[in-house]
Amino acid sequence: MSSGRSSLLLSSSPSSALAWSSGCSVAGAARRPRSRPRRGPAISRASGVGRPGVGSPDGGGVATKPGPPVTTSPAVEAPELPALAEPETPAYERPESARGRLARLRARLARSNSAIGKGLLALLSRGGLDEAAWEDVEDTLLTADLGVEATMELVESLKTKVKVEGTTDESVVRGWLREDLLRLVDPTMDRRVASSRVGDRPAVILVVGVNGTGKTTTVGKLARVLVAEDRDVVLGAADTFRAAAADQLATWGDRVGVPTIRSDREGADPAAVAFDAVKAAAEMEADVVLIDTAGRLHNKTNLMDELGKVKRVIEKRSPIDEVLLVLDATTGQNGLEQARVFADVVDVTGIVLTKLDGTAKGGIVVAVQRKLGVPVKLVGLGEGPDDLAPFDPAAFVDALLD
């Protein structure tokens, strides 16, 4: 990196932001100084008090003439100093565990009036399924953003089962739907987020997406997920175009004691900030560094080229272990083209679906996985700080059918 790069700020709490340059030890700057108690002043003898003469005529020494009697002042005790108060340890929040998040995922999805679950069960359980009824089933699935290919697969499977079994009993139909939907969501995909150290370096996660998907908020919430799993996290505020983005990210970090690497200059080179965040995380011996990037429209070539540059610059320092694309679940099929362009530029490895609890279009999970060939790894459930959860296919399907 060039020596002209702007200095950065390392922020781990509002009162402990320390300026550092690329030549400083980030790990050293990040340590909090220990407070040592002060000692009281030394007690000295009174003025004029000496040691008694040494020697005597009998002892061969030099005799001294007796002088006037020496008096000493009474010992004076030093005043007791008040004890210094220990420095206060910041009260960090304790993020919710993954188990608690998954329980709320199911509850919230069950309240979303999913077209896939309630709509299909109502159609399939009424009996007398003629061609018009099956067209209604298709329309319901397409409306739920399942996608044409997956819709045809599911309808054909259900038609076969109804014909073979000769029943439309609701409990039986529910079992068929669960089996087929779970197959479409594909529980065999690896949904783990790369968040553990790789050899002697931290894992690097790059988070990308279009404007308005809640990307910076998602990075902050993901930090909470990882802190709950006892990961040592560093945040990199590489969204240098939106004035409040770095402050917003630092606030998320402050709440759980996670440091944020940010530029002290508005409009700084995002690639330089990302590079220094990875460098700082390595010096801190962190487990994982999360890099937030500026939201950008997928059809703006210059902005997508810049994102590619951020990726290349990071890779000069360290491999990137995870690229998470944040998508707004309420955009449905419109988000799929965005996803494809981002995947071409930065090799997306996982999807984060936000606002999933605010839509009845749960089929987007299947559609985006098929479009990109990568798994949905995390889902956003609401506005709360712990409303981001690992995606669990079985819990998701069960919630749709509740």
Short mmCIF file of C-alpha atoms in Angstrom, two decimals:
data_model
loop_
_atom_site.label_atom_id
_atom_site.label_comp_id
_atom_site.label_asym_id
_atom_site.label_seq_id
_atom_site.Cartn_x
_atom_site.Cartn_y
_atom_site.Cartn_z
CA MET A 1 0.00 0.00 0.00
CA SER A 2 1.27 3.50 -0.66
CA SER A 3 2.55 5.66 2.16
CA GLY A 4 0.01 8.28 1.17
CA ARG A 5 -2.88 6.23 2.47
CA SER A 6 -4.94 8.12 5.01
CA SER A 7 -4.54 7.20 8.66
CA LEU A 8 -7.22 5.02 10.19
CA LEU A 9 -9.09 4.96 13.45
CA LEU A 10 -9.31 1.88 15.62
CA SER A 11 -12.52 2.14 17.60
CA SER A 12 -13.43 -0.38 20.28
CA SER A 13 -15.55 1.98 22.37
CA PRO A 14 -16.65 5.61 22.07
CA SER A 15 -14.02 6.68 24.59
CA SER A 16 -11.14 4.55 23.37
CA ALA A 17 -10.80 5.45 19.70
CA LEU A 18 -7.08 5.55 18.97
CA ALA A 19 -5.51 7.04 15.88
CA TRP A 20 -3.03 4.82 14.13
CA SER A 21 -1.12 4.87 10.92
CA SER A 22 -0.09 2.03 8.69
CA GLY A 23 3.34 2.00 10.35
CA CYS A 24 2.07 1.51 13.91
CA SER A 25 1.44 -1.71 15.80
CA VAL A 26 -2.31 -2.13 15.69
CA ALA A 27 -2.28 -4.87 18.30
CA GLY A 28 -0.38 -2.65 20.73
CA ALA A 29 -2.66 0.31 20.17
CA ALA A 30 -5.70 -1.83 20.82
CA ARG A 31 -4.61 -2.95 24.29
CA ARG A 32 -6.14 -1.14 27.24
CA PRO A 33 -3.50 0.15 29.71
CA ARG A 34 -3.57 -1.41 33.16
CA SER A 35 -4.18 0.90 36.10
CA ARG A 36 -1.62 0.56 38.93
CA PRO A 37 -2.28 2.05 42.42
CA ARG A 38 -0.03 4.95 43.39
CA ARG A 39 2.32 4.67 46.39
CA GLY A 40 2.24 7.19 49.24
CA PRO A 41 5.23 9.55 49.81
CA ALA A 42 8.29 8.15 51.62
CA ILE A 43 8.57 9.05 55.34
CA SER A 44 11.80 10.98 56.06
CA ARG A 45 13.55 11.63 59.34
CA ALA A 46 13.25 14.98 61.12
CA SER A 47 15.83 17.60 60.27
CA GLY A 48 18.99 17.50 62.43
CA VAL A 49 18.60 13.91 63.49
CA GLY A 50 21.84 12.01 62.94
CA ARG A 51 23.20 8.63 63.81
CA PRO A 52 25.05 8.45 67.24
CA GLY A 53 28.89 8.72 67.23
CA VAL A 54 30.81 5.55 66.61
CA GLY A 55 33.84 4.43 68.71
CA SER A 56 35.22 5.12 72.22
CA PRO A 57 38.57 5.59 73.89
CA ASP A 58 38.52 1.94 74.90
CA GLY A 59 37.63 0.82 71.50
CA GLY A 60 40.46 2.58 69.78
CA GLY A 61 38.23 4.95 68.05
CA VAL A 62 38.31 8.68 68.05
CA ALA A 63 36.49 10.01 71.09
CA THR A 64 34.05 12.80 70.51
CA LYS A 65 33.24 15.50 72.97
CA PRO A 66 29.82 15.03 74.43
CA GLY A 67 27.49 17.64 73.04
CA PRO A 68 24.15 18.90 74.14
CA PRO A 69 21.43 16.28 74.41
CA VAL A 70 19.76 15.51 71.13
CA THR A 71 16.02 15.54 70.99
CA THR A 72 13.91 14.00 68.25
CA SER A 73 10.55 15.04 66.97
CA PRO A 74 7.72 12.56 67.36
CA ALA A 75 7.19 10.39 64.29
CA VAL A 76 4.75 11.92 61.87
CA GLU A 77 2.53 9.52 59.97
CA ALA A 78 1.91 10.28 56.32
CA PRO A 79 -1.69 11.08 55.56
CA GLU A 80 -3.56 8.12 54.15
CA LEU A 81 -4.38 8.62 50.50
CA PRO A 82 -7.79 7.60 49.22
CA ALA A 83 -7.73 4.35 47.27
CA LEU A 84 -7.83 4.79 43.53
CA ALA A 85 -10.96 3.41 41.95
CA GLU A 86 -10.45 0.55 39.52
CA PRO A 87 -11.19 1.57 35.93
CA GLU A 88 -14.70 0.60 34.93
CA THR A 89 -15.01 -2.30 32.52
CA PRO A 90 -17.44 -1.44 29.71
CA ALA A 91 -20.73 -3.27 30.05
CA TYR A 92 -20.96 -5.19 26.79
CA GLU A 93 -24.19 -6.78 25.65
CA ARG A 94 -24.50 -10.55 25.62
CA PRO A 95 -25.88 -11.66 22.22
CA GLU A 96 -28.55 -14.33 22.06
CA SER A 97 -27.50 -17.91 21.32
CA ALA A 98 -28.17 -19.59 17.98
CA ARG A 99 -30.73 -21.90 19.58
CA GLY A 100 -32.85 -18.98 20.78
CA ARG A 101 -32.61 -17.29 17.39
CA LEU A 102 -33.82 -20.41 15.57
CA ALA A 103 -36.82 -20.73 17.88
CA ARG A 104 -37.85 -17.17 17.04
CA LEU A 105 -37.24 -17.83 13.33
CA ARG A 106 -39.85 -20.55 13.35
CA ALA A 107 -42.33 -18.49 15.36
CA ARG A 108 -42.04 -15.44 13.11
CA LEU A 109 -42.24 -17.35 9.86
CA ALA A 110 -45.31 -19.17 11.12
CA ARG A 111 -46.99 -15.77 11.54
CA SER A 112 -46.08 -14.58 8.03
CA ASN A 113 -49.11 -16.23 6.33
CA SER A 114 -46.90 -18.11 3.90
CA ALA A 115 -48.55 -18.71 0.53
CA ILE A 116 -46.56 -21.92 0.18
CA GLY A 117 -47.82 -23.43 3.40
CA LYS A 118 -51.35 -22.28 4.14
CA GLY A 119 -52.28 -21.58 0.51
CA LEU A 120 -51.20 -24.96 -0.82
CA LEU A 121 -52.69 -26.92 2.05
CA ALA A 122 -56.05 -25.25 1.47
CA LEU A 123 -55.96 -26.03 -2.26
CA LEU A 124 -54.72 -29.61 -2.01
CA SER A 125 -57.00 -30.65 0.85
CA ARG A 126 -60.31 -29.68 -0.72
CA GLY A 127 -60.51 -32.73 -2.99
CA GLY A 128 -61.63 -32.99 -6.61
CA LEU A 129 -58.34 -31.69 -7.99
CA ASP A 130 -58.99 -31.01 -11.66
CA GLU A 131 -56.74 -29.21 -14.13
CA ALA A 132 -58.00 -25.81 -13.00
CA ALA A 133 -57.14 -26.68 -9.40
CA TRP A 134 -53.61 -27.67 -10.36
CA GLU A 135 -53.23 -24.37 -12.22
CA ASP A 136 -54.17 -22.62 -8.98
CA VAL A 137 -51.45 -24.64 -7.23
CA GLU A 138 -48.92 -23.51 -9.85
CA ASP A 139 -49.99 -19.87 -9.53
CA THR A 140 -49.66 -20.05 -5.75
CA LEU A 141 -46.10 -21.38 -6.00
CA LEU A 142 -45.07 -18.83 -8.61
CA THR A 143 -46.55 -16.03 -6.51
CA ALA A 144 -44.42 -17.27 -3.62
CA ASP A 145 -41.29 -16.75 -5.80
CA LEU A 146 -40.44 -20.43 -5.98
CA GLY A 147 -39.42 -20.08 -9.63
CA VAL A 148 -40.74 -21.83 -12.74
CA GLU A 149 -38.46 -24.85 -12.70
CA ALA A 150 -38.95 -25.65 -9.01
CA THR A 151 -42.70 -25.04 -9.33
CA MET A 152 -43.04 -27.58 -12.15
CA GLU A 153 -41.04 -30.14 -10.17
CA LEU A 154 -43.18 -29.73 -7.07
CA VAL A 155 -46.51 -29.83 -8.95
CA GLU A 156 -45.55 -33.00 -10.85
CA SER A 157 -44.46 -34.69 -7.63
CA LEU A 158 -47.71 -33.77 -5.88
CA LYS A 159 -49.83 -34.88 -8.84
CA THR A 160 -48.15 -38.27 -8.82
CA LYS A 161 -48.66 -38.74 -5.09
CA VAL A 162 -52.33 -37.73 -5.21
CA LYS A 163 -52.91 -40.14 -8.10
CA VAL A 164 -51.06 -43.05 -6.49
CA GLU A 165 -52.32 -42.57 -2.94
CA GLY A 166 -55.82 -41.48 -3.93
CA THR A 167 -56.21 -39.14 -0.96
CA THR A 168 -56.21 -35.45 -0.19
CA ASP A 169 -56.32 -35.80 3.59
CA GLU A 170 -54.70 -32.66 5.05
CA SER A 171 -52.26 -34.48 7.34
CA VAL A 172 -51.10 -36.69 4.45
CA VAL A 173 -50.76 -33.71 2.10
CA ARG A 174 -48.79 -31.83 4.76
CA GLY A 175 -46.32 -34.71 4.91
CA TRP A 176 -45.91 -34.70 1.12
CA LEU A 177 -45.37 -30.97 1.05
CA ARG A 178 -42.79 -31.13 3.83
CA GLU A 179 -40.84 -33.84 2.03
CA ASP A 180 -40.87 -32.08 -1.34
CA LEU A 181 -40.16 -28.59 0.00
CA LEU A 182 -37.26 -29.85 2.10
CA ARG A 183 -35.81 -31.51 -0.99
CA LEU A 184 -36.10 -28.25 -2.93
CA VAL A 185 -34.49 -26.21 -0.14
CA ASP A 186 -31.71 -28.83 -0.15
CA PRO A 187 -30.52 -29.62 3.39
CA THR A 188 -27.30 -31.15 2.02
CA MET A 189 -25.77 -27.73 1.18
CA ASP A 190 -22.96 -26.57 3.48
CA ARG A 191 -24.37 -23.58 5.35
CA ARG A 192 -21.49 -23.00 7.76
CA VAL A 193 -20.02 -19.49 7.78
CA ALA A 194 -16.21 -19.46 7.56
CA SER A 195 -15.47 -17.78 10.89
CA SER A 196 -12.51 -19.67 12.39
CA ARG A 197 -8.81 -18.93 12.02
CA VAL A 198 -7.16 -20.55 9.03
CA GLY A 199 -3.67 -21.60 10.06
CA ASP A 200 -1.99 -18.52 11.48
CA ARG A 201 -4.40 -15.94 10.05
CA PRO A 202 -7.97 -14.78 10.66
CA ALA A 203 -10.81 -15.80 8.37
CA VAL A 204 -11.84 -12.99 6.01
CA ILE A 205 -15.52 -12.38 5.22
CA LEU A 206 -16.48 -9.81 2.57
CA VAL A 207 -20.11 -8.61 2.71
CA VAL A 208 -21.65 -7.13 -0.47
CA GLY A 209 -25.05 -6.07 -1.77
CA VAL A 210 -27.14 -3.35 -3.36
CA ASN A 211 -28.30 -0.18 -1.63
CA GLY A 212 -31.10 -0.52 0.89
CA THR A 213 -30.77 -4.21 1.75
CA GLY A 214 -29.59 -3.52 5.31
CA LYS A 215 -26.02 -4.56 4.60
CA THR A 216 -24.20 -2.58 7.32
CA THR A 217 -26.83 -3.60 9.86
CA THR A 218 -26.37 -7.21 8.75
CA VAL A 219 -22.60 -6.97 9.32
CA GLY A 220 -23.23 -5.65 12.83
CA LYS A 221 -25.73 -8.40 13.55
CA LEU A 222 -23.38 -11.05 12.16
CA ALA A 223 -20.71 -9.81 14.56
CA ARG A 224 -23.16 -10.51 17.38
CA VAL A 225 -23.83 -14.02 16.05
CA LEU A 226 -20.09 -14.73 16.02
CA VAL A 227 -19.44 -13.18 19.44
CA ALA A 228 -22.18 -15.46 20.82
CA GLU A 229 -20.10 -18.35 19.44
CA ASP A 230 -16.99 -17.05 21.27
CA ARG A 231 -15.29 -15.74 18.14
CA ASP A 232 -12.80 -12.87 18.37
CA VAL A 233 -14.11 -10.46 15.72
CA VAL A 234 -12.77 -7.34 13.97
CA LEU A 235 -14.95 -5.09 11.78
CA GLY A 236 -13.73 -3.23 8.69
CA ALA A 237 -15.75 -0.15 7.64
CA ALA A 238 -14.98 -0.12 3.90
CA ASP A 239 -18.24 1.66 3.04
CA THR A 240 -16.56 5.06 2.73
CA PHE A 241 -19.22 6.71 0.55
CA ARG A 242 -22.12 6.83 2.99
CA ALA A 243 -21.20 9.35 5.68
CA ALA A 244 -22.86 7.53 8.58
CA ALA A 245 -21.83 3.99 7.60
CA ALA A 246 -18.59 3.85 9.60
CA ASP A 247 -20.22 5.38 12.68
CA GLN A 248 -23.12 2.96 12.38
CA LEU A 249 -20.80 -0.04 12.15
CA ALA A 250 -18.63 1.17 15.04
CA THR A 251 -21.74 1.51 17.21
CA TRP A 252 -22.65 -2.12 16.50
CA GLY A 253 -19.12 -3.15 17.43
CA ASP A 254 -19.06 -1.07 20.62
CA ARG A 255 -22.13 -2.86 21.95
CA VAL A 256 -20.33 -6.22 22.02
CA GLY A 257 -16.72 -5.08 22.47
CA VAL A 258 -15.65 -5.58 18.86
CA PRO A 259 -13.09 -3.12 17.37
CA THR A 260 -13.82 -1.33 14.10
CA ILE A 261 -11.15 -0.30 11.61
CA ARG A 262 -12.24 2.84 9.81
CA SER A 263 -10.85 5.77 7.85
CA ASP A 264 -10.59 9.22 9.39
CA ARG A 265 -11.30 10.76 5.99
CA GLU A 266 -14.63 10.80 4.20
CA GLY A 267 -14.48 9.30 0.72
CA ALA A 268 -11.28 7.34 1.43
CA ASP A 269 -10.25 4.46 -0.81
CA PRO A 270 -12.42 1.52 0.33
CA ALA A 271 -9.82 -1.00 -0.86
CA ALA A 272 -7.21 0.62 1.40
CA VAL A 273 -9.54 0.47 4.41
CA ALA A 274 -10.35 -3.18 3.70
CA PHE A 275 -6.64 -4.02 3.36
CA ASP A 276 -5.79 -2.34 6.66
CA ALA A 277 -8.71 -4.03 8.43
CA VAL A 278 -7.37 -7.43 7.40
CA LYS A 279 -3.86 -6.39 8.45
CA ALA A 280 -5.10 -5.16 11.83
CA ALA A 281 -7.08 -8.35 12.43
CA ALA A 282 -3.96 -10.42 11.75
CA GLU A 283 -1.91 -8.34 14.19
CA MET A 284 -4.64 -8.65 16.83
CA GLU A 285 -4.71 -12.43 16.26
CA ALA A 286 -8.48 -12.25 15.76
CA ASP A 287 -10.51 -15.24 14.59
CA VAL A 288 -12.37 -13.40 11.84
CA VAL A 289 -12.61 -10.00 10.16
CA LEU A 290 -15.90 -8.79 8.61
CA ILE A 291 -15.54 -6.25 5.79
CA ASP A 292 -18.55 -4.02 5.10
CA THR A 293 -18.68 -2.52 1.59
CA ALA A 294 -20.69 0.28 0.02
CA GLY A 295 -24.06 -0.63 -1.44
CA ARG A 296 -24.05 -0.45 -5.21
CA LEU A 297 -26.46 -1.05 -8.05
CA HIS A 298 -25.64 -4.19 -9.98
CA ASN A 299 -26.06 -2.38 -13.32
CA LYS A 300 -23.46 0.31 -12.57
CA THR A 301 -20.32 -1.07 -14.21
CA ASN A 302 -17.88 1.36 -12.57
CA LEU A 303 -19.14 0.54 -9.08
CA MET A 304 -19.00 -3.19 -9.71
CA ASP A 305 -15.44 -2.77 -11.03
CA GLU A 306 -14.54 -0.97 -7.81
CA LEU A 307 -15.92 -3.89 -5.80
CA GLY A 308 -13.70 -6.20 -7.81
CA LYS A 309 -10.75 -3.97 -6.90
CA VAL A 310 -11.57 -4.24 -3.18
CA LYS A 311 -11.51 -8.01 -3.50
CA ARG A 312 -8.18 -8.01 -5.37
CA VAL A 313 -6.50 -5.67 -2.89
CA ILE A 314 -7.61 -7.77 0.09
CA GLU A 315 -6.22 -10.86 -1.61
CA LYS A 316 -2.77 -9.24 -1.72
CA ARG A 317 -2.80 -9.56 2.06
CA SER A 318 -4.93 -12.67 2.63
CA PRO A 319 -7.26 -15.09 0.85
CA ILE A 320 -10.97 -14.27 1.19
CA ASP A 321 -12.75 -17.18 2.86
CA GLU A 322 -16.35 -16.05 2.46
CA VAL A 323 -18.27 -13.59 0.28
CA LEU A 324 -21.77 -13.05 1.62
CA LEU A 325 -24.37 -11.38 -0.61
CA VAL A 326 -27.14 -9.58 1.29
CA LEU A 327 -30.52 -9.72 -0.48
CA ASP A 328 -33.85 -8.23 0.53
CA ALA A 329 -36.31 -11.15 0.55
CA THR A 330 -39.21 -8.83 -0.27
CA THR A 331 -37.76 -8.01 -3.71
CA GLY A 332 -38.45 -11.59 -4.82
CA GLN A 333 -37.46 -12.45 -8.37
CA ASN A 334 -36.10 -8.92 -8.93
CA GLY A 335 -33.25 -9.74 -6.59
CA LEU A 336 -32.12 -12.73 -8.62
CA GLU A 337 -30.56 -10.68 -11.42
CA GLN A 338 -28.74 -8.59 -8.82
CA ALA A 339 -27.44 -11.79 -7.28
CA ARG A 340 -26.17 -13.11 -10.60
CA VAL A 341 -24.13 -9.96 -11.37
CA PHE A 342 -22.56 -9.86 -7.91
CA ALA A 343 -21.71 -13.54 -8.17
CA ASP A 344 -19.88 -12.92 -11.45
CA VAL A 345 -17.75 -10.12 -9.93
CA VAL A 346 -16.82 -11.42 -6.48
CA ASP A 347 -17.51 -15.18 -6.41
CA VAL A 348 -20.36 -15.18 -3.89
CA THR A 349 -20.19 -18.13 -1.47
CA GLY A 350 -23.36 -17.58 0.55
CA ILE A 351 -26.59 -15.60 0.75
CA VAL A 352 -28.03 -13.56 3.62
CA LEU A 353 -31.77 -13.00 3.16
CA THR A 354 -33.05 -10.01 5.14
CA LYS A 355 -36.68 -9.14 5.94
CA LEU A 356 -37.71 -12.78 5.48
CA ASP A 357 -40.34 -12.49 8.20
CA GLY A 358 -42.00 -9.60 6.38
CA THR A 359 -42.92 -11.55 3.25
CA ALA A 360 -45.15 -14.45 2.32
CA LYS A 361 -42.78 -15.25 -0.54
CA GLY A 362 -40.64 -17.87 1.15
CA GLY A 363 -39.93 -19.51 -2.20
CA ILE A 364 -37.13 -17.01 -2.79
CA VAL A 365 -34.88 -19.29 -0.73
CA VAL A 366 -35.20 -22.04 -3.34
CA ALA A 367 -35.00 -19.65 -6.30
CA VAL A 368 -31.82 -17.85 -5.27
CA GLN A 369 -30.03 -21.08 -4.36
CA ARG A 370 -30.83 -22.53 -7.77
CA LYS A 371 -29.82 -19.32 -9.53
CA LEU A 372 -26.39 -19.08 -7.91
CA GLY A 373 -25.68 -22.62 -6.82
CA VAL A 374 -24.73 -21.35 -3.34
CA PRO A 375 -26.64 -21.76 -0.07
CA VAL A 376 -28.68 -19.34 1.96
CA LYS A 377 -26.57 -19.22 5.13
CA LEU A 378 -28.29 -16.58 7.27
CA VAL A 379 -31.75 -15.02 7.42
CA GLY A 380 -32.87 -11.71 8.88
CA LEU A 381 -36.05 -11.88 10.91
CA GLY A 382 -36.74 -8.32 12.02
CA GLU A 383 -35.32 -5.07 13.40
CA GLY A 384 -33.91 -6.34 16.71
CA PRO A 385 -30.14 -6.67 17.27
CA ASP A 386 -30.36 -10.46 17.50
CA ASP A 387 -32.82 -10.92 14.62
CA LEU A 388 -30.28 -12.64 12.39
CA ALA A 389 -30.07 -16.42 12.52
CA PRO A 390 -28.31 -19.29 10.79
CA PHE A 391 -30.62 -20.75 8.15
CA ASP A 392 -32.01 -24.15 9.11
CA PRO A 393 -33.85 -25.85 6.19
CA ALA A 394 -35.99 -28.16 8.33
CA ALA A 395 -37.03 -25.38 10.72
CA PHE A 396 -37.81 -23.14 7.74
CA VAL A 397 -40.06 -25.70 6.03
CA ASP A 398 -41.81 -26.62 9.27
CA ALA A 399 -42.50 -22.94 9.92
CA LEU A 400 -44.01 -22.52 6.44
CA LEU A 401 -46.42 -25.39 7.08
CA ASP A 402 -47.42 -24.44 10.64
#
